[in-house]
Amino acid sequence: MTYTIAFIGLGAMGGAMVRHLMAAGHTLHLYARRPEAAAPFVAAGAQLFDSPAEAARGAQFVFTNVTRTSDVEAVLLGERGVIHGAQPGTICIDHSTIAADATRRIAARLAEHGIEMLDAPVSGGSNRAADASLSIMIGGQPEIVARAMPLLEKLGTSITHIGGVGAGQVAKACNQIVQVVNIEGIAEAMLYAQRNGADLDKVLAAISAGLAGSRMLDTMGPKMAHREFTAGIEARLHDKDFEMIVEAARAQGLKLPAIELVKRQLAELVEQGWGHDDTSSLLRVVERQQNN
């Protein structure tokens, strides 16, 4: 079965998703703040619209993949948002990484108009978006997840329904905590090895074979050892996510010292102008701090 799908947010991740959905034979309605981002997809047969509301008209599904909570609110609930164009029964699937409580508020507003919502944040970065092997964490009603699953299977290979609306965002926050606290640990380990005169590649080979081994060590360790800071995922996005996580934890009265420390490290990274570089740039932060 093929559908008409509205897709909003055509960055590196969103653009890859659109390609997969078009390759599966679906009709794509697009909205982008930068129309030029949509040009290659329009050339391939997608339609570009002037607002999220117009893109959502006639669509059975609406996908969003934007940056911040305020962006999701604007494209779904704003003056020209999806809520003003989508028909009752439309399913909105949000791949953005935003606050769980905000997701629940947005879903409640959409529900007043008969529009369903799944929060479905993803992990894996642009490379795994390109080869449709993303990890997708879903919050929403089981029957709505089942209806969306054939589309999600075009985008990812690890798809987990966590629970009700907002649960996908909770899982994504946990994903970010584990990832970036780990990256900070790798940065500190690389600095320690460096200052003690050890060969960084040999240290990585030794520790990756033991209990310290992880996908993150395999990815970030060589980048740090060879000072290759070109972004896989831009550090500014991790900084944005940690700001959201820290705020949520404080609101819940949770004391999570590691995320508080890492948030400060990410903030300094961005302040130094490295926000568009890879998060492996945390090594440069800990190096810089030795001289202060």
PDB file of C-alpha atoms in Angstrom:
ATOM      1  CA  MET A   1       0.000   0.000   0.000  1.00  0.00           C
ATOM      2  CA  THR A   2       1.270   3.462  -0.855  1.00  0.00           C
ATOM      3  CA  TYR A   3       0.399   6.725   0.895  1.00  0.00           C
ATOM      4  CA  THR A   4       0.581  10.459   0.508  1.00  0.00           C
ATOM      5  CA  ILE A   5       3.115  11.596   3.097  1.00  0.00           C
ATOM      6  CA  ALA A   6       3.928  15.131   4.197  1.00  0.00           C
ATOM      7  CA  PHE A   7       7.537  15.535   5.300  1.00  0.00           C
ATOM      8  CA  ILE A   8       8.828  18.596   7.149  1.00  0.00           C
ATOM      9  CA  GLY A   9      12.551  19.028   7.802  1.00  0.00           C
ATOM     10  CA  LEU A  10      14.926  18.210   4.959  1.00  0.00           C
ATOM     11  CA  GLY A  11      18.341  18.227   6.613  1.00  0.00           C
ATOM     12  CA  ALA A  12      20.846  15.404   6.277  1.00  0.00           C
ATOM     13  CA  MET A  13      18.622  13.040   8.256  1.00  0.00           C
ATOM     14  CA  GLY A  14      15.268  14.122   6.857  1.00  0.00           C
ATOM     15  CA  GLY A  15      16.505  14.204   3.289  1.00  0.00           C
ATOM     16  CA  ALA A  16      17.701  10.602   3.535  1.00  0.00           C
ATOM     17  CA  MET A  17      14.334   9.548   4.956  1.00  0.00           C
ATOM     18  CA  VAL A  18      12.491  11.250   2.097  1.00  0.00           C
ATOM     19  CA  ARG A  19      14.623   9.365  -0.429  1.00  0.00           C
ATOM     20  CA  HIS A  20      13.717   6.033   1.151  1.00  0.00           C
ATOM     21  CA  LEU A  21       9.998   6.838   1.264  1.00  0.00           C
ATOM     22  CA  MET A  22       9.994   7.992  -2.357  1.00  0.00           C
ATOM     23  CA  ALA A  23      11.894   4.858  -3.410  1.00  0.00           C
ATOM     24  CA  ALA A  24       9.128   2.807  -1.764  1.00  0.00           C
ATOM     25  CA  GLY A  25       6.585   4.441  -4.095  1.00  0.00           C
ATOM     26  CA  HIS A  26       4.933   6.921  -1.743  1.00  0.00           C
ATOM     27  CA  THR A  27       3.806  10.395  -2.816  1.00  0.00           C
ATOM     28  CA  LEU A  28       5.706  13.097  -0.918  1.00  0.00           C
ATOM     29  CA  HIS A  29       4.436  16.545   0.039  1.00  0.00           C
ATOM     30  CA  LEU A  30       7.319  18.661   1.324  1.00  0.00           C
ATOM     31  CA  TYR A  31       7.764  21.796   3.377  1.00  0.00           C
ATOM     32  CA  ALA A  32      11.196  23.309   4.023  1.00  0.00           C
ATOM     33  CA  ARG A  33      12.260  26.667   5.432  1.00  0.00           C
ATOM     34  CA  ARG A  34      14.911  26.681   2.693  1.00  0.00           C
ATOM     35  CA  PRO A  35      13.146  25.742  -0.570  1.00  0.00           C
ATOM     36  CA  GLU A  36      16.484  24.877  -2.165  1.00  0.00           C
ATOM     37  CA  ALA A  37      16.744  21.927   0.232  1.00  0.00           C
ATOM     38  CA  ALA A  38      13.702  20.412  -1.466  1.00  0.00           C
ATOM     39  CA  ALA A  39      14.953  20.936  -5.033  1.00  0.00           C
ATOM     40  CA  PRO A  40      16.422  17.448  -5.652  1.00  0.00           C
ATOM     41  CA  PHE A  41      13.272  15.794  -4.326  1.00  0.00           C
ATOM     42  CA  VAL A  42      10.989  18.011  -6.381  1.00  0.00           C
ATOM     43  CA  ALA A  43      13.057  17.080  -9.434  1.00  0.00           C
ATOM     44  CA  ALA A  44      12.377  13.432  -8.556  1.00  0.00           C
ATOM     45  CA  GLY A  45       8.600  13.978  -8.329  1.00  0.00           C
ATOM     46  CA  ALA A  46       7.824  15.321  -4.848  1.00  0.00           C
ATOM     47  CA  GLN A  47       5.653  18.418  -4.399  1.00  0.00           C
ATOM     48  CA  LEU A  48       6.805  21.470  -2.441  1.00  0.00           C
ATOM     49  CA  PHE A  49       4.271  23.524  -0.469  1.00  0.00           C
ATOM     50  CA  ASP A  50       4.388  26.966   1.113  1.00  0.00           C
ATOM     51  CA  SER A  51       3.378  25.891   4.629  1.00  0.00           C
ATOM     52  CA  PRO A  52       3.138  22.796   6.820  1.00  0.00           C
ATOM     53  CA  ALA A  53      -0.670  23.120   6.714  1.00  0.00           C
ATOM     54  CA  GLU A  54      -0.728  22.962   2.918  1.00  0.00           C
ATOM     55  CA  ALA A  55       1.714  20.053   2.840  1.00  0.00           C
ATOM     56  CA  ALA A  56      -0.484  18.126   5.291  1.00  0.00           C
ATOM     57  CA  ARG A  57      -3.674  18.461   3.228  1.00  0.00           C
ATOM     58  CA  GLY A  58      -4.550  15.098   1.721  1.00  0.00           C
ATOM     59  CA  ALA A  59      -1.709  13.292   3.527  1.00  0.00           C
ATOM     60  CA  GLN A  60      -2.336  10.175   5.581  1.00  0.00           C
ATOM     61  CA  PHE A  61       0.962  10.597   7.441  1.00  0.00           C
ATOM     62  CA  VAL A  62       2.989  13.661   8.426  1.00  0.00           C
ATOM     63  CA  PHE A  63       6.671  13.215   9.311  1.00  0.00           C
ATOM     64  CA  THR A  64       8.644  15.924  11.105  1.00  0.00           C
ATOM     65  CA  ASN A  65      12.393  16.006  11.688  1.00  0.00           C
ATOM     66  CA  VAL A  66      13.411  19.430  12.979  1.00  0.00           C
ATOM     67  CA  THR A  67      15.764  20.667  15.676  1.00  0.00           C
ATOM     68  CA  ARG A  68      14.073  22.030  18.775  1.00  0.00           C
ATOM     69  CA  THR A  69      10.850  21.726  20.749  1.00  0.00           C
ATOM     70  CA  SER A  70       9.857  25.197  19.563  1.00  0.00           C
ATOM     71  CA  ASP A  71      10.363  24.093  15.943  1.00  0.00           C
ATOM     72  CA  VAL A  72       8.067  21.093  16.389  1.00  0.00           C
ATOM     73  CA  GLU A  73       5.454  23.289  18.044  1.00  0.00           C
ATOM     74  CA  ALA A  74       5.655  25.790  15.182  1.00  0.00           C
ATOM     75  CA  VAL A  75       5.317  23.295  12.335  1.00  0.00           C
ATOM     76  CA  LEU A  76       2.585  21.246  13.998  1.00  0.00           C
ATOM     77  CA  LEU A  77       0.593  23.806  16.003  1.00  0.00           C
ATOM     78  CA  GLY A  78       1.610  27.214  14.633  1.00  0.00           C
ATOM     79  CA  GLU A  79      -0.463  29.667  12.631  1.00  0.00           C
ATOM     80  CA  ARG A  80       0.309  27.801   9.393  1.00  0.00           C
ATOM     81  CA  GLY A  81       0.946  24.482  11.099  1.00  0.00           C
ATOM     82  CA  VAL A  82      -0.105  20.953  10.291  1.00  0.00           C
ATOM     83  CA  ILE A  83      -3.045  21.154  12.693  1.00  0.00           C
ATOM     84  CA  HIS A  84      -4.750  23.574  10.288  1.00  0.00           C
ATOM     85  CA  GLY A  85      -4.428  21.340   7.233  1.00  0.00           C
ATOM     86  CA  ALA A  86      -4.427  17.708   8.337  1.00  0.00           C
ATOM     87  CA  GLN A  87      -7.669  15.744   8.318  1.00  0.00           C
ATOM     88  CA  PRO A  88      -8.909  13.716  11.312  1.00  0.00           C
ATOM     89  CA  GLY A  89      -7.214  10.328  11.294  1.00  0.00           C
ATOM     90  CA  THR A  90      -3.891  11.682  10.051  1.00  0.00           C
ATOM     91  CA  ILE A  91      -0.873  10.260  11.884  1.00  0.00           C
ATOM     92  CA  CYS A  92       1.979  12.635  12.782  1.00  0.00           C
ATOM     93  CA  ILE A  93       5.350  10.946  13.327  1.00  0.00           C
ATOM     94  CA  ASP A  94       7.939  13.196  14.943  1.00  0.00           C
ATOM     95  CA  HIS A  95      11.559  12.102  14.540  1.00  0.00           C
ATOM     96  CA  SER A  96      12.927  15.198  16.307  1.00  0.00           C
ATOM     97  CA  THR A  97      14.644  14.979  19.684  1.00  0.00           C
ATOM     98  CA  ILE A  98      12.578  17.145  22.031  1.00  0.00           C
ATOM     99  CA  ALA A  99      11.252  17.161  25.596  1.00  0.00           C
ATOM    100  CA  ALA A 100       8.888  14.352  26.563  1.00  0.00           C
ATOM    101  CA  ASP A 101       6.494  16.649  28.423  1.00  0.00           C
ATOM    102  CA  ALA A 102       6.274  18.951  25.404  1.00  0.00           C
ATOM    103  CA  THR A 103       5.570  15.947  23.186  1.00  0.00           C
ATOM    104  CA  ARG A 104       2.638  15.006  25.400  1.00  0.00           C
ATOM    105  CA  ARG A 105       1.253  18.559  25.243  1.00  0.00           C
ATOM    106  CA  ILE A 106       1.569  18.661  21.460  1.00  0.00           C
ATOM    107  CA  ALA A 107      -0.097  15.259  21.116  1.00  0.00           C
ATOM    108  CA  ALA A 108      -3.001  16.409  23.292  1.00  0.00           C
ATOM    109  CA  ARG A 109      -3.549  19.473  21.091  1.00  0.00           C
ATOM    110  CA  LEU A 110      -3.479  17.388  17.932  1.00  0.00           C
ATOM    111  CA  ALA A 111      -5.885  14.879  19.454  1.00  0.00           C
ATOM    112  CA  GLU A 112      -8.459  17.651  19.875  1.00  0.00           C
ATOM    113  CA  HIS A 113      -8.562  17.728  16.055  1.00  0.00           C
ATOM    114  CA  GLY A 114      -8.622  13.954  15.663  1.00  0.00           C
ATOM    115  CA  ILE A 115      -4.933  13.815  14.671  1.00  0.00           C
ATOM    116  CA  GLU A 116      -2.773  11.021  16.110  1.00  0.00           C
ATOM    117  CA  MET A 117       0.855  11.429  17.122  1.00  0.00           C
ATOM    118  CA  LEU A 118       3.851   9.153  17.570  1.00  0.00           C
ATOM    119  CA  ASP A 119       7.127  10.415  18.986  1.00  0.00           C
ATOM    120  CA  ALA A 120       9.795   8.449  17.157  1.00  0.00           C
ATOM    121  CA  PRO A 121      13.254   9.954  17.775  1.00  0.00           C
ATOM    122  CA  VAL A 122      16.125   8.237  16.032  1.00  0.00           C
ATOM    123  CA  SER A 123      19.736   7.341  16.716  1.00  0.00           C
ATOM    124  CA  GLY A 124      22.511   6.544  14.283  1.00  0.00           C
ATOM    125  CA  GLY A 125      23.379   9.787  12.530  1.00  0.00           C
ATOM    126  CA  SER A 126      23.360  10.682   8.865  1.00  0.00           C
ATOM    127  CA  ASN A 127      25.273   7.578   7.736  1.00  0.00           C
ATOM    128  CA  ARG A 128      22.682   5.216   9.149  1.00  0.00           C
ATOM    129  CA  ALA A 129      19.889   7.447   7.876  1.00  0.00           C
ATOM    130  CA  ALA A 130      21.408   7.092   4.414  1.00  0.00           C
ATOM    131  CA  ASP A 131      21.415   3.294   4.525  1.00  0.00           C
ATOM    132  CA  ALA A 132      18.042   3.021   6.332  1.00  0.00           C
ATOM    133  CA  SER A 133      19.523   1.384   9.422  1.00  0.00           C
ATOM    134  CA  LEU A 134      18.463   3.889  12.068  1.00  0.00           C
ATOM    135  CA  SER A 135      17.426   2.917  15.583  1.00  0.00           C
ATOM    136  CA  ILE A 136      13.924   4.270  16.204  1.00  0.00           C
ATOM    137  CA  MET A 137      12.370   4.657  19.672  1.00  0.00           C
ATOM    138  CA  ILE A 138       8.589   5.038  19.625  1.00  0.00           C
ATOM    139  CA  GLY A 139       6.010   6.457  21.999  1.00  0.00           C
ATOM    140  CA  GLY A 140       2.324   6.156  21.194  1.00  0.00           C
ATOM    141  CA  GLN A 141      -0.705   3.901  21.069  1.00  0.00           C
ATOM    142  CA  PRO A 142       0.022   0.330  19.902  1.00  0.00           C
ATOM    143  CA  GLU A 143      -2.578   0.396  17.119  1.00  0.00           C
ATOM    144  CA  ILE A 144      -1.130   3.621  15.707  1.00  0.00           C
ATOM    145  CA  VAL A 145       2.391   2.179  15.892  1.00  0.00           C
ATOM    146  CA  ALA A 146       1.168  -0.871  13.963  1.00  0.00           C
ATOM    147  CA  ARG A 147      -0.272   1.330  11.212  1.00  0.00           C
ATOM    148  CA  ALA A 148       2.969   3.301  10.924  1.00  0.00           C
ATOM    149  CA  MET A 149       5.320   0.319  11.101  1.00  0.00           C
ATOM    150  CA  PRO A 150       5.518  -0.411   7.334  1.00  0.00           C
ATOM    151  CA  LEU A 151       6.797   3.147   6.819  1.00  0.00           C
ATOM    152  CA  LEU A 152       9.187   3.099   9.765  1.00  0.00           C
ATOM    153  CA  GLU A 153      10.664  -0.150   8.484  1.00  0.00           C
ATOM    154  CA  LYS A 154      11.792   1.770   5.397  1.00  0.00           C
ATOM    155  CA  LEU A 155      13.909   3.998   7.649  1.00  0.00           C
ATOM    156  CA  GLY A 156      15.341   1.823  10.398  1.00  0.00           C
ATOM    157  CA  THR A 157      16.355  -1.689  11.371  1.00  0.00           C
ATOM    158  CA  SER A 158      15.962  -1.436  15.153  1.00  0.00           C
ATOM    159  CA  ILE A 159      12.455  -0.220  15.946  1.00  0.00           C
ATOM    160  CA  THR A 160      11.251  -0.401  19.543  1.00  0.00           C
ATOM    161  CA  HIS A 161       7.846   0.633  20.884  1.00  0.00           C
ATOM    162  CA  ILE A 162       8.727   1.928  24.346  1.00  0.00           C
ATOM    163  CA  GLY A 163       5.281   2.913  25.652  1.00  0.00           C
ATOM    164  CA  GLY A 164       2.764   5.744  25.522  1.00  0.00           C
ATOM    165  CA  VAL A 165       3.250   9.165  23.940  1.00  0.00           C
ATOM    166  CA  GLY A 166       6.490  10.720  25.212  1.00  0.00           C
ATOM    167  CA  ALA A 167       8.140   7.381  26.011  1.00  0.00           C
ATOM    168  CA  GLY A 168      10.178   7.491  22.806  1.00  0.00           C
ATOM    169  CA  GLN A 169      11.644  10.828  23.888  1.00  0.00           C
ATOM    170  CA  VAL A 170      12.473   9.420  27.313  1.00  0.00           C
ATOM    171  CA  ALA A 171      14.380   6.571  25.655  1.00  0.00           C
ATOM    172  CA  LYS A 172      16.181   9.021  23.354  1.00  0.00           C
ATOM    173  CA  ALA A 173      17.256  11.108  26.359  1.00  0.00           C
ATOM    174  CA  CYS A 174      18.664   7.944  27.944  1.00  0.00           C
ATOM    175  CA  ASN A 175      20.469   7.220  24.672  1.00  0.00           C
ATOM    176  CA  GLN A 176      22.052  10.675  24.683  1.00  0.00           C
ATOM    177  CA  ILE A 177      23.098  10.422  28.336  1.00  0.00           C
ATOM    178  CA  VAL A 178      24.882   7.112  27.763  1.00  0.00           C
ATOM    179  CA  GLN A 179      26.474   8.290  24.508  1.00  0.00           C
ATOM    180  CA  VAL A 180      27.838  11.655  25.553  1.00  0.00           C
ATOM    181  CA  VAL A 181      28.889  10.792  29.105  1.00  0.00           C
ATOM    182  CA  ASN A 182      30.825   7.990  27.415  1.00  0.00           C
ATOM    183  CA  ILE A 183      32.408  10.444  24.954  1.00  0.00           C
ATOM    184  CA  GLU A 184      33.557  12.625  27.857  1.00  0.00           C
ATOM    185  CA  GLY A 185      35.129   9.560  29.472  1.00  0.00           C
ATOM    186  CA  ILE A 186      36.926   8.669  26.260  1.00  0.00           C
ATOM    187  CA  ALA A 187      38.242  12.232  25.963  1.00  0.00           C
ATOM    188  CA  GLU A 188      39.615  12.145  29.497  1.00  0.00           C
ATOM    189  CA  ALA A 189      41.179   8.710  28.885  1.00  0.00           C
ATOM    190  CA  MET A 190      42.849   9.940  25.688  1.00  0.00           C
ATOM    191  CA  LEU A 191      44.256  12.981  27.479  1.00  0.00           C
ATOM    192  CA  TYR A 192      45.546  10.777  30.311  1.00  0.00           C
ATOM    193  CA  ALA A 193      47.227   8.402  27.843  1.00  0.00           C
ATOM    194  CA  GLN A 194      48.677  11.308  25.871  1.00  0.00           C
ATOM    195  CA  ARG A 195      50.162  13.048  28.922  1.00  0.00           C
ATOM    196  CA  ASN A 196      51.721   9.771  30.055  1.00  0.00           C
ATOM    197  CA  GLY A 197      53.455   9.217  26.729  1.00  0.00           C
ATOM    198  CA  ALA A 198      51.419   6.205  25.595  1.00  0.00           C
ATOM    199  CA  ASP A 199      50.640   5.372  21.975  1.00  0.00           C
ATOM    200  CA  LEU A 200      46.958   6.263  21.650  1.00  0.00           C
ATOM    201  CA  ASP A 201      46.207   3.709  18.938  1.00  0.00           C
ATOM    202  CA  LYS A 202      47.734   0.933  21.039  1.00  0.00           C
ATOM    203  CA  VAL A 203      45.826   2.047  24.122  1.00  0.00           C
ATOM    204  CA  LEU A 204      42.599   1.945  22.106  1.00  0.00           C
ATOM    205  CA  ALA A 205      43.404  -1.519  20.765  1.00  0.00           C
ATOM    206  CA  ALA A 206      44.049  -2.778  24.289  1.00  0.00           C
ATOM    207  CA  ILE A 207      41.022  -1.340  26.036  1.00  0.00           C
ATOM    208  CA  SER A 208      38.534  -1.960  23.229  1.00  0.00           C
ATOM    209  CA  ALA A 209      39.116  -5.700  23.588  1.00  0.00           C
ATOM    210  CA  GLY A 210      38.028  -5.653  27.238  1.00  0.00           C
ATOM    211  CA  LEU A 211      35.000  -4.511  29.196  1.00  0.00           C
ATOM    212  CA  ALA A 212      35.707  -0.881  28.252  1.00  0.00           C
ATOM    213  CA  GLY A 213      34.994  -1.755  24.637  1.00  0.00           C
ATOM    214  CA  SER A 214      31.935  -0.133  23.043  1.00  0.00           C
ATOM    215  CA  ARG A 215      30.657   1.176  19.731  1.00  0.00           C
ATOM    216  CA  MET A 216      31.267   4.678  21.014  1.00  0.00           C
ATOM    217  CA  LEU A 217      34.887   3.890  21.872  1.00  0.00           C
ATOM    218  CA  ASP A 218      35.359   2.359  18.409  1.00  0.00           C
ATOM    219  CA  THR A 219      33.914   5.495  16.808  1.00  0.00           C
ATOM    220  CA  MET A 220      35.233   8.321  18.955  1.00  0.00           C
ATOM    221  CA  GLY A 221      38.574   6.908  20.102  1.00  0.00           C
ATOM    222  CA  PRO A 222      40.220   6.937  16.644  1.00  0.00           C
ATOM    223  CA  LYS A 223      38.786  10.381  15.906  1.00  0.00           C
ATOM    224  CA  MET A 224      40.423  11.735  19.037  1.00  0.00           C
ATOM    225  CA  ALA A 225      43.674   9.831  18.529  1.00  0.00           C
ATOM    226  CA  HIS A 226      44.043  11.255  15.016  1.00  0.00           C
ATOM    227  CA  ARG A 227      42.369  14.600  15.746  1.00  0.00           C
ATOM    228  CA  GLU A 228      39.720  14.109  13.078  1.00  0.00           C
ATOM    229  CA  PHE A 229      36.949  16.375  14.312  1.00  0.00           C
ATOM    230  CA  THR A 230      34.803  16.599  11.170  1.00  0.00           C
ATOM    231  CA  ALA A 231      31.227  16.136  12.326  1.00  0.00           C
ATOM    232  CA  GLY A 232      29.399  12.856  12.263  1.00  0.00           C
ATOM    233  CA  ILE A 233      26.815  14.459  14.531  1.00  0.00           C
ATOM    234  CA  GLU A 234      27.436  18.129  15.268  1.00  0.00           C
ATOM    235  CA  ALA A 235      28.300  18.802  18.899  1.00  0.00           C
ATOM    236  CA  ARG A 236      25.810  21.688  19.069  1.00  0.00           C
ATOM    237  CA  LEU A 237      22.993  19.138  18.751  1.00  0.00           C
ATOM    238  CA  HIS A 238      24.272  17.160  21.723  1.00  0.00           C
ATOM    239  CA  ASP A 239      24.539  20.458  23.620  1.00  0.00           C
ATOM    240  CA  LYS A 240      20.896  21.204  22.770  1.00  0.00           C
ATOM    241  CA  ASP A 241      19.830  17.750  23.917  1.00  0.00           C
ATOM    242  CA  PHE A 242      21.741  17.980  27.194  1.00  0.00           C
ATOM    243  CA  GLU A 243      20.241  21.384  27.948  1.00  0.00           C
ATOM    244  CA  MET A 244      16.802  19.792  27.609  1.00  0.00           C
ATOM    245  CA  ILE A 245      17.763  16.740  29.686  1.00  0.00           C
ATOM    246  CA  VAL A 246      19.279  18.823  32.500  1.00  0.00           C
ATOM    247  CA  GLU A 247      16.190  21.041  32.647  1.00  0.00           C
ATOM    248  CA  ALA A 248      13.892  18.016  32.816  1.00  0.00           C
ATOM    249  CA  ALA A 249      15.985  16.330  35.511  1.00  0.00           C
ATOM    250  CA  ARG A 250      16.048  19.474  37.650  1.00  0.00           C
ATOM    251  CA  ALA A 251      12.278  19.896  37.281  1.00  0.00           C
ATOM    252  CA  GLN A 252      11.857  16.331  38.565  1.00  0.00           C
ATOM    253  CA  GLY A 253      14.239  16.875  41.478  1.00  0.00           C
ATOM    254  CA  LEU A 254      16.738  14.368  40.081  1.00  0.00           C
ATOM    255  CA  LYS A 255      20.406  14.749  40.974  1.00  0.00           C
ATOM    256  CA  LEU A 256      22.417  13.436  38.006  1.00  0.00           C
ATOM    257  CA  PRO A 257      25.969  14.751  38.474  1.00  0.00           C
ATOM    258  CA  ALA A 258      27.468  13.253  35.317  1.00  0.00           C
ATOM    259  CA  ILE A 259      25.014  14.979  33.007  1.00  0.00           C
ATOM    260  CA  GLU A 260      25.513  18.281  34.843  1.00  0.00           C
ATOM    261  CA  LEU A 261      29.276  18.045  34.274  1.00  0.00           C
ATOM    262  CA  VAL A 262      28.951  17.005  30.634  1.00  0.00           C
ATOM    263  CA  LYS A 263      26.505  19.832  29.962  1.00  0.00           C
ATOM    264  CA  ARG A 264      29.138  22.302  31.168  1.00  0.00           C
ATOM    265  CA  GLN A 265      31.724  20.659  28.923  1.00  0.00           C
ATOM    266  CA  LEU A 266      29.418  20.850  25.899  1.00  0.00           C
ATOM    267  CA  ALA A 267      28.625  24.485  26.637  1.00  0.00           C
ATOM    268  CA  GLU A 268      32.349  25.318  26.646  1.00  0.00           C
ATOM    269  CA  LEU A 269      32.807  23.365  23.420  1.00  0.00           C
ATOM    270  CA  VAL A 270      30.162  25.487  21.716  1.00  0.00           C
ATOM    271  CA  GLU A 271      31.545  28.707  23.231  1.00  0.00           C
ATOM    272  CA  GLN A 272      34.939  27.908  21.694  1.00  0.00           C
ATOM    273  CA  GLY A 273      33.363  27.798  18.238  1.00  0.00           C
ATOM    274  CA  TRP A 274      33.481  24.018  17.821  1.00  0.00           C
ATOM    275  CA  GLY A 275      29.719  23.450  17.835  1.00  0.00           C
ATOM    276  CA  HIS A 276      29.596  22.434  14.174  1.00  0.00           C
ATOM    277  CA  ASP A 277      32.423  19.934  14.702  1.00  0.00           C
ATOM    278  CA  ASP A 278      32.066  16.410  16.034  1.00  0.00           C
ATOM    279  CA  THR A 279      31.408  15.780  19.732  1.00  0.00           C
ATOM    280  CA  SER A 280      34.816  14.106  19.834  1.00  0.00           C
ATOM    281  CA  SER A 281      35.918  17.748  20.203  1.00  0.00           C
ATOM    282  CA  LEU A 282      35.341  17.224  23.916  1.00  0.00           C
ATOM    283  CA  LEU A 283      38.999  16.171  23.818  1.00  0.00           C
ATOM    284  CA  ARG A 284      39.912  19.749  22.874  1.00  0.00           C
ATOM    285  CA  VAL A 285      37.835  21.007  25.798  1.00  0.00           C
ATOM    286  CA  VAL A 286      39.615  18.874  28.382  1.00  0.00           C
ATOM    287  CA  GLU A 287      42.976  19.794  26.830  1.00  0.00           C
ATOM    288  CA  ARG A 288      42.137  23.484  27.022  1.00  0.00           C
ATOM    289  CA  GLN A 289      41.096  23.195  30.655  1.00  0.00           C
ATOM    290  CA  GLN A 290      44.573  21.963  31.638  1.00  0.00           C
ATOM    291  CA  ASN A 291      45.923  25.447  30.910  1.00  0.00           C
ATOM    292  CA  ASN A 292      43.334  27.368  32.922  1.00  0.00           C
TER     293      ASN A 292
END
